Short mmCIF file of C-alpha atoms and ligand atoms in Angstrom, two decimals:
data_model
loop_
_atom_site.label_atom_id
_atom_site.label_comp_id
_atom_site.label_asym_id
_atom_site.label_seq_id
_atom_site.Cartn_x
_atom_site.Cartn_y
_atom_site.Cartn_z
CA MET A 1 30.05 145.98 -24.09
CA ASN A 2 29.62 149.78 -24.07
CA ILE A 3 32.23 151.88 -25.78
CA LEU A 4 32.53 155.66 -25.72
CA SER A 5 34.22 156.91 -28.86
CA VAL A 6 35.57 160.47 -28.68
CA THR A 7 36.23 162.13 -31.98
CA SER A 8 36.45 165.56 -33.57
CA GLU A 9 34.73 164.53 -36.76
CA ILE A 10 32.37 161.82 -37.83
CA TYR A 11 30.87 160.93 -41.21
CA PRO A 12 28.20 161.76 -42.38
CA LEU A 13 27.91 164.79 -39.98
CA VAL A 14 31.24 166.47 -40.38
CA LYS A 15 34.32 165.37 -42.29
CA THR A 16 37.68 166.75 -43.28
CA GLY A 17 39.46 163.44 -43.87
CA GLY A 18 39.79 159.72 -43.22
CA LEU A 19 39.25 160.12 -39.46
CA ALA A 20 35.57 160.99 -40.05
CA ASP A 21 35.10 157.89 -42.17
CA VAL A 22 36.58 155.65 -39.54
CA ALA A 23 34.71 157.26 -36.67
CA GLY A 24 31.48 156.96 -38.59
CA ALA A 25 31.87 153.39 -39.90
CA LEU A 26 33.51 151.53 -37.00
CA PRO A 27 30.47 151.86 -34.58
CA LEU A 28 28.22 150.34 -37.22
CA ALA A 29 30.60 147.45 -37.75
CA LEU A 30 30.96 146.90 -34.01
CA GLU A 31 27.20 146.83 -33.58
CA ALA A 32 27.02 143.72 -35.62
CA LEU A 33 29.34 142.11 -33.02
CA GLY A 34 27.10 143.13 -30.14
CA ILE A 35 29.19 146.17 -29.14
CA ARG A 36 27.35 149.44 -28.48
CA THR A 37 29.23 152.56 -29.25
CA ARG A 38 28.27 156.07 -28.43
CA SER A 39 30.23 158.80 -30.15
CA LEU A 40 31.02 162.09 -28.39
CA VAL A 41 31.46 164.88 -30.97
CA PRO A 42 31.66 168.67 -30.76
CA GLY A 43 28.48 170.61 -31.55
CA TYR A 44 29.74 172.50 -34.56
CA PRO A 45 26.94 174.33 -36.49
CA ALA A 46 27.21 171.57 -39.23
CA VAL A 47 26.41 168.97 -36.56
CA MET A 48 23.79 170.84 -34.60
CA LYS A 49 21.64 171.64 -37.58
CA LYS A 50 21.46 168.03 -38.73
CA LEU A 51 20.22 166.63 -35.41
CA GLU A 52 16.72 165.39 -35.30
CA ASN A 53 14.99 165.12 -31.92
CA PRO A 54 18.03 166.02 -29.80
CA ARG A 55 17.56 165.35 -26.09
CA GLU A 56 19.38 167.24 -23.39
CA ARG A 57 21.15 164.80 -21.09
CA TYR A 58 23.54 166.76 -18.91
CA VAL A 59 24.66 170.33 -18.32
CA PHE A 60 28.26 171.30 -17.61
CA GLU A 61 28.01 174.63 -15.81
CA ASP A 62 31.78 175.07 -15.91
CA LEU A 63 33.51 173.05 -18.67
CA LEU A 64 36.91 174.73 -18.57
CA GLY A 65 35.02 177.99 -17.99
CA GLU A 66 32.30 177.38 -20.55
CA ARG A 67 28.70 176.36 -20.23
CA ALA A 68 27.92 173.30 -22.27
CA THR A 69 25.05 170.84 -22.75
CA LEU A 70 25.43 167.23 -23.55
CA VAL A 71 22.84 166.34 -26.18
CA GLU A 72 21.85 162.86 -27.15
CA ALA A 73 20.77 162.14 -30.72
CA HIS A 74 20.71 159.44 -33.37
CA HIS A 75 21.76 159.93 -36.88
CA LYS A 76 21.98 157.32 -39.63
CA GLY A 77 22.55 154.41 -37.23
CA LEU A 78 24.97 156.33 -34.99
CA ASP A 79 24.31 156.94 -31.32
CA LEU A 80 25.65 160.46 -30.71
CA LEU A 81 26.51 162.46 -27.67
CA VAL A 82 26.97 165.99 -28.94
CA LEU A 83 28.76 168.60 -26.87
CA ASP A 84 26.71 171.69 -27.47
CA CYS A 85 29.02 174.44 -26.34
CA PRO A 86 28.31 177.64 -28.32
CA GLY A 87 31.27 179.49 -26.77
CA LEU A 88 33.66 176.98 -28.32
CA TYR A 89 31.94 175.56 -31.42
CA ASP A 90 29.23 177.86 -32.72
CA ARG A 91 31.15 179.92 -35.21
CA PRO A 92 31.80 180.05 -38.93
CA GLY A 93 34.69 178.03 -40.39
CA GLY A 94 35.59 174.35 -40.33
CA PRO A 95 36.17 172.02 -37.36
CA TYR A 96 39.70 173.37 -36.85
CA LEU A 97 40.19 176.40 -39.12
CA ASP A 98 38.54 179.86 -39.19
CA PRO A 99 37.06 181.00 -42.52
CA THR A 100 40.46 182.44 -43.56
CA GLY A 101 42.16 179.08 -43.15
CA TYR A 102 43.98 179.66 -39.87
CA ASP A 103 43.82 177.42 -36.77
CA PHE A 104 41.30 178.80 -34.23
CA GLN A 105 43.34 180.40 -31.43
CA ASP A 106 41.43 178.46 -28.87
CA ASN A 107 41.76 175.04 -30.35
CA TRP A 108 43.58 173.94 -27.19
CA LYS A 109 40.45 174.70 -25.21
CA ARG A 110 37.92 173.44 -27.80
CA PHE A 111 39.44 169.98 -27.72
CA ALA A 112 40.46 169.92 -24.10
CA ALA A 113 36.77 170.52 -23.31
CA LEU A 114 35.74 167.71 -25.60
CA SER A 115 38.22 165.40 -23.85
CA PHE A 116 37.15 166.54 -20.37
CA ALA A 117 33.53 165.88 -21.20
CA GLY A 118 34.60 162.40 -22.46
CA SER A 119 36.35 161.63 -19.17
CA GLU A 120 33.23 162.75 -17.28
CA ILE A 121 31.04 160.38 -19.25
CA ALA A 122 33.62 157.69 -18.53
CA ALA A 123 33.22 158.55 -14.85
CA GLY A 124 29.52 157.86 -15.03
CA ILE A 125 27.57 161.10 -15.35
CA LEU A 126 24.96 159.44 -17.57
CA ASP A 127 22.83 157.04 -15.63
CA ASP A 128 22.02 154.80 -18.63
CA PHE A 129 25.48 154.71 -20.16
CA LYS A 130 28.55 153.78 -18.29
CA PRO A 131 31.33 152.98 -20.78
CA ASP A 132 33.38 149.86 -20.29
CA LEU A 133 36.13 151.45 -22.37
CA VAL A 134 36.90 154.78 -24.01
CA HIS A 135 38.29 155.01 -27.49
CA ALA A 136 39.85 158.40 -28.29
CA HIS A 137 40.83 159.36 -31.82
CA ASP A 138 43.82 161.57 -32.67
CA TRP A 139 45.18 164.55 -30.70
CA GLN A 140 41.81 166.35 -30.52
CA ALA A 141 40.50 163.57 -28.26
CA ALA A 142 43.86 162.48 -26.77
CA LEU A 143 43.44 164.33 -23.55
CA THR A 144 40.50 162.11 -22.71
CA PRO A 145 42.67 159.29 -21.28
CA VAL A 146 44.77 161.97 -19.59
CA TYR A 147 41.80 163.43 -17.78
CA MET A 148 40.69 159.87 -16.97
CA ARG A 149 44.07 158.90 -15.56
CA TYR A 150 44.32 161.93 -13.29
CA GLY A 151 40.62 162.09 -12.47
CA ARG A 152 37.66 160.01 -11.50
CA ALA A 153 37.67 157.47 -14.35
CA HIS A 154 41.19 156.05 -13.87
CA ALA A 155 39.88 152.51 -13.63
CA VAL A 156 38.23 152.60 -17.05
CA PRO A 157 40.49 151.29 -19.86
CA SER A 158 41.21 153.52 -22.86
CA VAL A 159 42.58 153.26 -26.34
CA VAL A 160 44.16 156.09 -28.34
CA THR A 161 44.20 155.69 -32.05
CA VAL A 162 46.78 157.60 -34.06
CA HIS A 163 45.34 158.31 -37.47
CA ASN A 164 48.21 160.55 -38.40
CA ILE A 165 51.17 161.23 -36.14
CA ALA A 166 51.96 164.48 -38.09
CA PHE A 167 49.15 166.14 -36.16
CA GLN A 168 50.05 166.20 -32.49
CA GLY A 169 48.20 169.08 -30.84
CA GLN A 170 51.18 170.95 -29.29
CA PHE A 171 50.55 174.16 -27.38
CA GLY A 172 52.60 176.62 -25.33
CA ASN A 173 52.92 175.71 -21.58
CA ASP A 174 50.96 178.85 -20.64
CA ILE A 175 47.76 176.85 -21.27
CA PHE A 176 48.63 174.13 -18.77
CA GLY A 177 47.18 176.05 -15.79
CA GLN A 178 43.85 176.36 -17.58
CA LEU A 179 43.51 172.62 -18.39
CA ARG A 180 42.68 171.85 -14.77
CA LEU A 181 44.99 168.89 -14.59
CA PRO A 182 47.04 168.37 -11.41
CA PRO A 183 50.50 169.96 -11.46
CA HIS A 184 52.24 166.59 -11.60
CA ALA A 185 50.60 165.93 -15.00
CA PHE A 186 53.03 168.43 -16.44
CA ALA A 187 55.87 165.80 -16.53
CA MET A 188 57.73 163.54 -18.94
CA ASP A 189 55.22 160.72 -18.37
CA GLY A 190 52.29 163.15 -18.72
CA VAL A 191 51.51 165.99 -21.11
CA GLU A 192 54.84 167.82 -21.00
CA TYR A 193 56.53 167.82 -24.34
CA TYR A 194 59.86 169.62 -24.74
CA GLY A 195 58.60 172.28 -22.36
CA ASP A 196 55.22 172.62 -24.08
CA VAL A 197 51.97 170.79 -23.71
CA GLY A 198 51.49 167.81 -26.11
CA TYR A 199 47.95 166.49 -26.35
CA LEU A 200 48.77 163.38 -28.38
CA LYS A 201 51.89 162.91 -26.34
CA GLY A 202 49.83 162.86 -23.13
CA GLY A 203 47.34 160.50 -24.64
CA LEU A 204 50.05 158.10 -25.74
CA GLN A 205 51.43 158.11 -22.19
CA SER A 206 48.11 157.70 -20.51
CA ALA A 207 45.99 155.33 -22.62
CA THR A 208 45.84 151.67 -21.73
CA ALA A 209 46.60 150.75 -25.34
CA ILE A 210 47.70 152.55 -28.52
CA THR A 211 46.58 151.64 -31.97
CA THR A 212 47.31 152.97 -35.39
CA VAL A 213 45.62 152.32 -38.60
CA SER A 214 47.89 149.78 -40.30
CA PRO A 215 50.52 147.30 -39.24
CA SER A 216 53.19 148.89 -41.46
CA TYR A 217 52.52 152.34 -39.97
CA ALA A 218 52.72 150.88 -36.49
CA GLY A 219 56.28 149.75 -37.37
CA GLU A 220 57.13 153.02 -39.09
CA ILE A 221 56.24 155.37 -36.23
CA LEU A 222 58.81 153.65 -34.04
CA GLN A 223 61.44 155.09 -36.39
CA PRO A 224 62.66 158.77 -36.24
CA SER A 225 61.96 159.20 -39.89
CA PHE A 226 58.19 158.63 -39.28
CA GLY A 227 57.64 159.19 -35.60
CA MET A 228 57.88 163.01 -35.92
CA GLY A 229 59.47 163.34 -32.46
CA LEU A 230 57.14 160.90 -30.72
CA GLU A 231 59.07 157.77 -31.69
CA GLY A 232 60.65 157.49 -28.30
CA VAL A 233 57.34 157.76 -26.47
CA ILE A 234 55.86 155.14 -28.76
CA ALA A 235 58.87 152.85 -28.48
CA ALA A 236 58.65 152.94 -24.68
CA ARG A 237 55.05 151.66 -25.08
CA GLU A 238 55.67 149.27 -27.92
CA GLU A 239 54.05 146.41 -26.02
CA GLN A 240 50.78 148.27 -26.00
CA LEU A 241 50.92 149.25 -29.71
CA SER A 242 49.15 147.53 -32.49
CA GLY A 243 48.15 148.32 -36.09
CA ILE A 244 44.63 147.66 -37.34
CA VAL A 245 43.95 148.47 -40.94
CA ASN A 246 40.86 150.65 -41.64
CA GLY A 247 37.92 149.27 -43.45
CA ILE A 248 35.47 151.33 -45.53
CA ASP A 249 31.68 151.65 -45.39
CA VAL A 250 30.81 149.22 -48.13
CA GLU A 251 27.18 150.33 -48.26
CA THR A 252 28.06 153.97 -49.00
CA TRP A 253 30.85 152.87 -51.29
CA ASN A 254 29.09 150.32 -53.44
CA PRO A 255 29.31 150.77 -57.22
CA GLU A 256 26.21 148.60 -57.66
CA THR A 257 23.97 150.92 -55.69
CA ASP A 258 25.86 154.27 -55.51
CA PRO A 259 23.40 157.13 -56.30
CA MET A 260 26.30 159.55 -56.77
CA ILE A 261 27.66 157.92 -59.93
CA ALA A 262 26.30 158.07 -63.49
CA ALA A 263 25.67 154.30 -63.93
CA PRO A 264 25.80 151.46 -61.48
CA TYR A 265 28.02 148.43 -62.18
CA GLY A 266 29.70 145.47 -60.51
CA ALA A 267 32.54 143.04 -61.19
CA ALA A 268 30.27 141.06 -63.51
CA THR A 269 29.06 144.22 -65.35
CA LEU A 270 32.32 146.13 -65.66
CA LYS A 271 31.40 147.29 -69.14
CA ALA A 272 28.81 149.71 -67.65
CA ARG A 273 31.75 151.49 -66.11
CA ALA A 274 32.23 153.20 -69.44
CA LEU A 275 29.19 155.43 -68.77
CA ASN A 276 30.90 156.80 -65.64
CA ARG A 277 34.10 157.27 -67.63
CA GLU A 278 32.13 159.34 -70.14
CA ALA A 279 30.49 161.43 -67.44
CA LEU A 280 33.90 161.99 -65.87
CA CYS A 281 35.35 163.17 -69.22
CA ARG A 282 32.42 165.53 -69.68
CA HIS A 283 32.86 167.04 -66.23
CA PHE A 284 36.64 167.50 -66.60
CA GLN A 285 36.47 168.26 -70.41
CA LEU A 286 38.80 165.41 -71.18
CA ASP A 287 39.10 163.91 -74.63
CA GLN A 288 36.89 160.85 -75.08
CA ASP A 289 39.63 158.53 -76.29
CA ASP A 290 40.84 155.21 -74.97
CA GLY A 291 43.98 156.56 -73.12
CA PRO A 292 44.06 155.59 -69.51
CA ILE A 293 42.51 158.13 -67.17
CA PHE A 294 44.37 158.61 -63.96
CA THR A 295 42.71 160.41 -61.06
CA ILE A 296 43.80 162.09 -57.85
CA ILE A 297 41.36 162.71 -54.98
CA SER A 298 43.38 164.25 -52.22
CA ARG A 299 44.40 166.96 -49.92
CA LEU A 300 47.06 168.80 -52.01
CA THR A 301 49.94 168.56 -49.60
CA TRP A 302 53.55 167.44 -49.35
CA GLN A 303 52.53 164.46 -47.21
CA LYS A 304 50.36 163.21 -50.04
CA GLY A 305 53.34 163.60 -52.47
CA MET A 306 51.27 166.07 -54.48
CA ASP A 307 54.37 168.21 -55.30
CA LEU A 308 55.53 165.22 -57.42
CA ILE A 309 52.54 165.49 -59.73
CA PRO A 310 53.56 168.69 -61.58
CA GLU A 311 56.90 166.97 -62.20
CA VAL A 312 55.36 163.96 -63.94
CA VAL A 313 52.33 165.33 -65.79
CA ASP A 314 54.02 166.22 -69.03
CA ASP A 315 55.43 162.71 -69.23
CA LEU A 316 52.08 161.16 -68.34
CA VAL A 317 50.37 163.05 -71.14
CA ARG A 318 53.24 162.24 -73.60
CA HIS A 319 52.59 158.59 -72.95
CA GLY A 320 48.91 158.89 -73.80
CA GLY A 321 47.53 159.21 -70.27
CA LYS A 322 44.94 161.72 -69.00
CA LEU A 323 44.48 163.04 -65.48
CA ALA A 324 41.51 164.26 -63.53
CA VAL A 325 42.35 165.98 -60.21
CA LEU A 326 39.99 166.73 -57.35
CA GLY A 327 41.56 168.38 -54.41
CA SER A 328 42.41 171.43 -52.41
CA GLY A 329 45.14 172.45 -50.11
CA ASP A 330 48.51 174.14 -50.73
CA SER A 331 47.89 177.10 -52.98
CA ALA A 332 51.20 176.73 -54.83
CA LEU A 333 50.27 173.13 -55.68
CA GLU A 334 46.75 174.21 -56.71
CA GLY A 335 48.35 176.75 -59.01
CA ALA A 336 50.85 174.31 -60.49
CA LEU A 337 48.16 171.77 -61.28
CA LEU A 338 45.82 174.40 -62.70
CA SER A 339 48.55 175.55 -64.98
CA ALA A 340 49.17 172.00 -66.07
CA SER A 341 45.48 171.69 -66.93
CA THR A 342 45.56 174.82 -69.12
CA ARG A 343 48.77 173.59 -70.75
CA HIS A 344 47.20 170.26 -71.51
CA ARG A 345 43.59 170.97 -72.38
CA GLY A 346 41.62 167.83 -72.95
CA ARG A 347 44.30 165.74 -71.26
CA ILE A 348 44.33 167.15 -67.71
CA GLY A 349 41.31 168.40 -65.80
CA MET A 350 41.22 169.95 -62.38
CA THR A 351 38.46 170.75 -59.82
CA ILE A 352 39.61 172.61 -56.84
CA GLY A 353 37.60 172.00 -53.68
CA TYR A 354 36.00 169.28 -51.64
CA ASN A 355 33.26 167.46 -53.42
CA GLU A 356 31.99 164.16 -52.12
CA PRO A 357 29.73 163.17 -55.07
CA LEU A 358 32.45 164.02 -57.58
CA SER A 359 34.93 161.80 -55.62
CA HIS A 360 32.52 158.87 -56.19
CA LEU A 361 32.25 159.58 -59.91
CA LEU A 362 35.99 159.73 -60.15
CA GLN A 363 36.43 156.32 -58.44
CA ALA A 364 33.74 154.94 -60.78
CA GLY A 365 35.02 156.38 -64.01
CA ALA A 366 38.84 156.70 -63.78
CA ASP A 367 41.01 153.75 -64.76
CA ALA A 368 43.65 154.27 -62.04
CA ILE A 369 44.22 156.44 -58.99
CA LEU A 370 47.54 157.92 -58.06
CA VAL A 371 48.43 157.90 -54.37
CA PRO A 372 52.10 158.90 -54.08
CA SER A 373 52.01 159.70 -50.32
CA ARG A 374 55.37 160.19 -48.57
CA PHE A 375 53.78 158.59 -45.55
CA GLU A 376 50.30 157.16 -45.28
CA PRO A 377 49.00 155.80 -41.98
CA CYS A 378 46.29 153.80 -43.75
CA GLY A 379 44.79 155.74 -46.64
CA LEU A 380 41.18 155.28 -47.68
CA THR A 381 41.14 156.45 -51.27
CA GLN A 382 42.98 153.31 -52.44
CA LEU A 383 40.40 151.17 -50.63
CA TYR A 384 37.50 152.94 -52.31
CA ALA A 385 39.42 152.56 -55.57
CA LEU A 386 39.83 148.75 -55.09
CA ARG A 387 36.07 148.46 -54.56
CA TYR A 388 35.29 150.55 -57.66
CA GLY A 389 37.68 148.80 -60.08
CA CYS A 390 39.91 151.92 -60.23
CA VAL A 391 43.36 150.48 -60.09
CA PRO A 392 45.44 152.02 -57.25
CA VAL A 393 48.96 153.19 -58.04
CA VAL A 394 50.52 153.72 -54.64
CA ALA A 395 53.75 154.61 -52.84
CA ARG A 396 55.10 151.63 -50.89
CA THR A 397 54.54 153.02 -47.42
CA GLY A 398 52.24 152.52 -44.43
CA GLY A 399 48.75 151.28 -45.15
CA LEU A 400 49.18 151.64 -48.87
CA ALA A 401 51.84 148.87 -48.71
CA ASP A 402 49.50 146.76 -46.58
CA THR A 403 46.32 147.02 -48.75
CA VAL A 404 47.50 146.94 -52.41
CA ILE A 405 49.15 143.92 -53.95
CA ASP A 406 51.68 144.97 -56.54
CA ALA A 407 51.22 143.64 -60.06
CA ASN A 408 54.68 142.05 -60.13
CA HIS A 409 55.36 138.95 -62.12
CA ALA A 410 54.57 136.56 -59.28
CA ALA A 411 51.33 138.33 -58.26
CA LEU A 412 50.20 138.38 -61.89
CA GLN A 413 50.94 134.67 -62.23
CA GLY A 414 49.16 133.97 -59.00
CA LYS A 415 46.21 136.13 -60.07
CA CYS A 416 46.25 138.13 -56.89
CA ALA A 417 47.61 141.52 -58.07
CA THR A 418 45.32 144.47 -57.30
CA GLY A 419 47.40 147.53 -58.18
CA VAL A 420 50.86 148.99 -58.59
CA GLN A 421 53.30 149.91 -55.84
CA PHE A 422 56.38 151.99 -56.25
CA SER A 423 59.47 153.03 -54.37
CA PRO A 424 61.50 155.13 -54.00
CA ILE A 425 58.84 157.79 -53.39
CA SER A 426 60.21 160.32 -55.83
CA ALA A 427 59.18 161.86 -59.13
CA ASP A 428 61.18 159.22 -60.95
CA GLY A 429 59.69 156.38 -58.94
CA LEU A 430 56.23 157.69 -59.75
CA ARG A 431 57.01 158.20 -63.40
CA GLN A 432 58.17 154.57 -63.65
CA ALA A 433 54.99 153.42 -61.91
CA ILE A 434 52.86 155.39 -64.40
CA HIS A 435 54.72 153.80 -67.31
CA ARG A 436 54.15 150.36 -65.81
CA THR A 437 50.49 151.12 -65.29
CA ILE A 438 50.07 152.32 -68.87
CA ARG A 439 51.67 149.12 -70.12
CA LEU A 440 49.34 146.93 -67.95
CA TYR A 441 46.37 149.00 -69.19
CA ALA A 442 47.26 148.26 -72.76
CA ASP A 443 46.66 144.53 -72.15
CA LYS A 444 42.89 144.72 -71.79
CA LYS A 445 42.47 141.19 -70.51
CA LEU A 446 45.15 141.59 -67.83
CA TRP A 447 43.82 144.93 -66.84
CA THR A 448 40.26 143.61 -66.35
CA GLN A 449 41.76 140.82 -64.29
CA ILE A 450 43.51 143.29 -61.99
CA GLN A 451 40.36 145.36 -61.68
CA LYS A 452 38.28 142.36 -60.76
CA GLN A 453 40.85 141.06 -58.23
CA GLY A 454 40.75 144.47 -56.54
CA MET A 455 37.00 144.45 -56.45
CA LYS A 456 37.08 141.01 -54.71
CA ALA A 457 39.48 142.28 -52.02
CA ASP A 458 37.89 142.46 -48.60
CA VAL A 459 37.94 146.14 -47.75
CA SER A 460 34.94 145.98 -45.36
CA TRP A 461 35.15 146.61 -41.67
CA ILE A 462 34.29 142.97 -40.81
CA ARG A 463 37.86 141.73 -40.13
CA SER A 464 39.12 144.97 -38.61
CA ALA A 465 36.11 145.46 -36.38
CA ALA A 466 36.70 141.99 -35.00
CA ARG A 467 40.29 143.01 -34.15
CA TYR A 468 39.07 146.06 -32.31
CA ALA A 469 36.49 143.93 -30.48
CA GLU A 470 39.26 141.53 -29.46
CA LEU A 471 41.42 144.38 -28.22
CA TYR A 472 38.57 145.97 -26.22
CA SER A 473 37.72 142.67 -24.63
CA SER A 474 41.28 141.93 -23.61
CA LEU A 475 41.65 145.39 -22.13
CA ILE A 476 38.37 145.23 -20.27
CA SER A 477 39.01 141.80 -18.80
CA ARG A 478 42.53 142.82 -17.79
CA THR A 479 41.30 145.77 -15.80
CA ALA A 480 38.18 144.09 -14.46
P1 ADP B 501 43.52 161.78 -45.20
O1 ADP B 501 42.58 161.50 -44.12
O2 ADP B 501 44.95 161.84 -44.76
O3 ADP B 501 43.18 163.07 -45.94
P2 ADP B 501 42.59 159.35 -46.46
O4 ADP B 501 42.92 158.73 -47.78
O5 ADP B 501 42.68 158.47 -45.22
O6 ADP B 501 43.50 160.64 -46.32
O7 ADP B 501 41.12 159.92 -46.52
C1 ADP B 501 40.81 160.95 -47.32
C2 ADP B 501 39.28 161.03 -47.44
O8 ADP B 501 38.87 162.27 -47.93
C3 ADP B 501 38.74 160.01 -48.47
O9 ADP B 501 37.44 159.66 -48.10
C4 ADP B 501 38.72 160.84 -49.74
O10 ADP B 501 37.83 160.32 -50.68
C5 ADP B 501 38.28 162.13 -49.23
N1 ADP B 501 38.78 163.30 -49.99
C6 ADP B 501 40.00 163.87 -50.04
N2 ADP B 501 40.02 164.97 -50.82
C7 ADP B 501 38.75 165.12 -51.30
C8 ADP B 501 38.11 166.09 -52.09
N3 ADP B 501 38.79 167.12 -52.58
N4 ADP B 501 36.83 165.89 -52.39
C9 ADP B 501 36.14 164.88 -51.86
N5 ADP B 501 36.70 163.91 -51.08
C10 ADP B 501 37.97 164.05 -50.77
#
């Protein structure tokens, strides 16, 4: 089985969030099941400079008005097709934002071009790779099934995965004429969305199947409170919708071999975790006492419930807790957390920015991680935390609800608790959860048991990759 994955980010080449982790790990997990995936990604500078022995495979003379070269390369087990299009991707900034933090004005074109190239590959422009199915991730790739449907590759089945329905790729209708779609694609069952052009909306209408990244989130996005305007579109295609929880790359995230942490450890050698705890305290200038260390590794946004944190920190410290925060995002939230860290020197530490090695040390050294998201399609940080014996304290929503077993009385008795869940998702709900966590932490035997149960949880891709493989097979055999 040959799969073309179309994605705007892929770990370890370029990452802004969980999408990159999934796009980078799923192909490797599928390979073990005999499925070959090639990943089409934009040729951002960060990608181009990491390619070894790139091979030119195809030239688009006029890709929505741009000249582009499709380059084949291999990187850390991934088979890549990189869309080298300097006019669209060779510029300073991140994958989506310019250096001042604003969306690139031509994002509509940057990702339409990616999708168009994906549909051309599906149509067979490469003589040695004819995909049996195309898997498009998020709005940036969601026009791929649209171009396929209205173009040459309409017989090839496709899957759109929604990693976060909050990001929909909506643009003014003035761009429609430049997308080179037929006029009838600008309709309710196509890309038209309240008079504008909706990339994700078009993808949801056009893909053979829709997946999202946890069963709970699949149920939630059918509701107006989570669907963000697309609930009707999704409900109309409910039969084609499924939720498959993300796994993590258990090689990269393995506390027994992780080179980014201060000392390796495993479930049988949990005591060695203390060395990571000490390193963490040194980095964040936290007191080296026995109070529980909470961590946060997150985009600092409302979605992630980060505005609740300034409301609970004083109480957390009063109850003997400490907090180490790694994140960036909303500047008001950055400011509020920084001011908490100066108010509570030795108890709260803060590093602003994106720092992959430090995120590993935090998982290895902190006692518990706070994930108070208002909605969370799957969430990865709690999965890393489980694997690292860092007890997740999570809001009861989406993938958080599906992957953490709350330490309630029954789960403690049954020895299956792996963390703490809370609801309602409010400052008070979070405060209560922190109190409960601190109480659990005080009972060392119980705490170690919860840590070990979390470390035993299967967070690998094995089960989820098998579910994707099943889905792919059923779609391919249905359209054969
Ligand atoms: P989302 O994709 O919505 O941001 P996820 O929990 O699915 O949330 O994935 C976030 C990913 O980004 C995780 O791999 C997490 O460790 C990482 N991450 C988030 N913020 C930072 C940061 N400031 N530094 C390093 N890694 C971060």
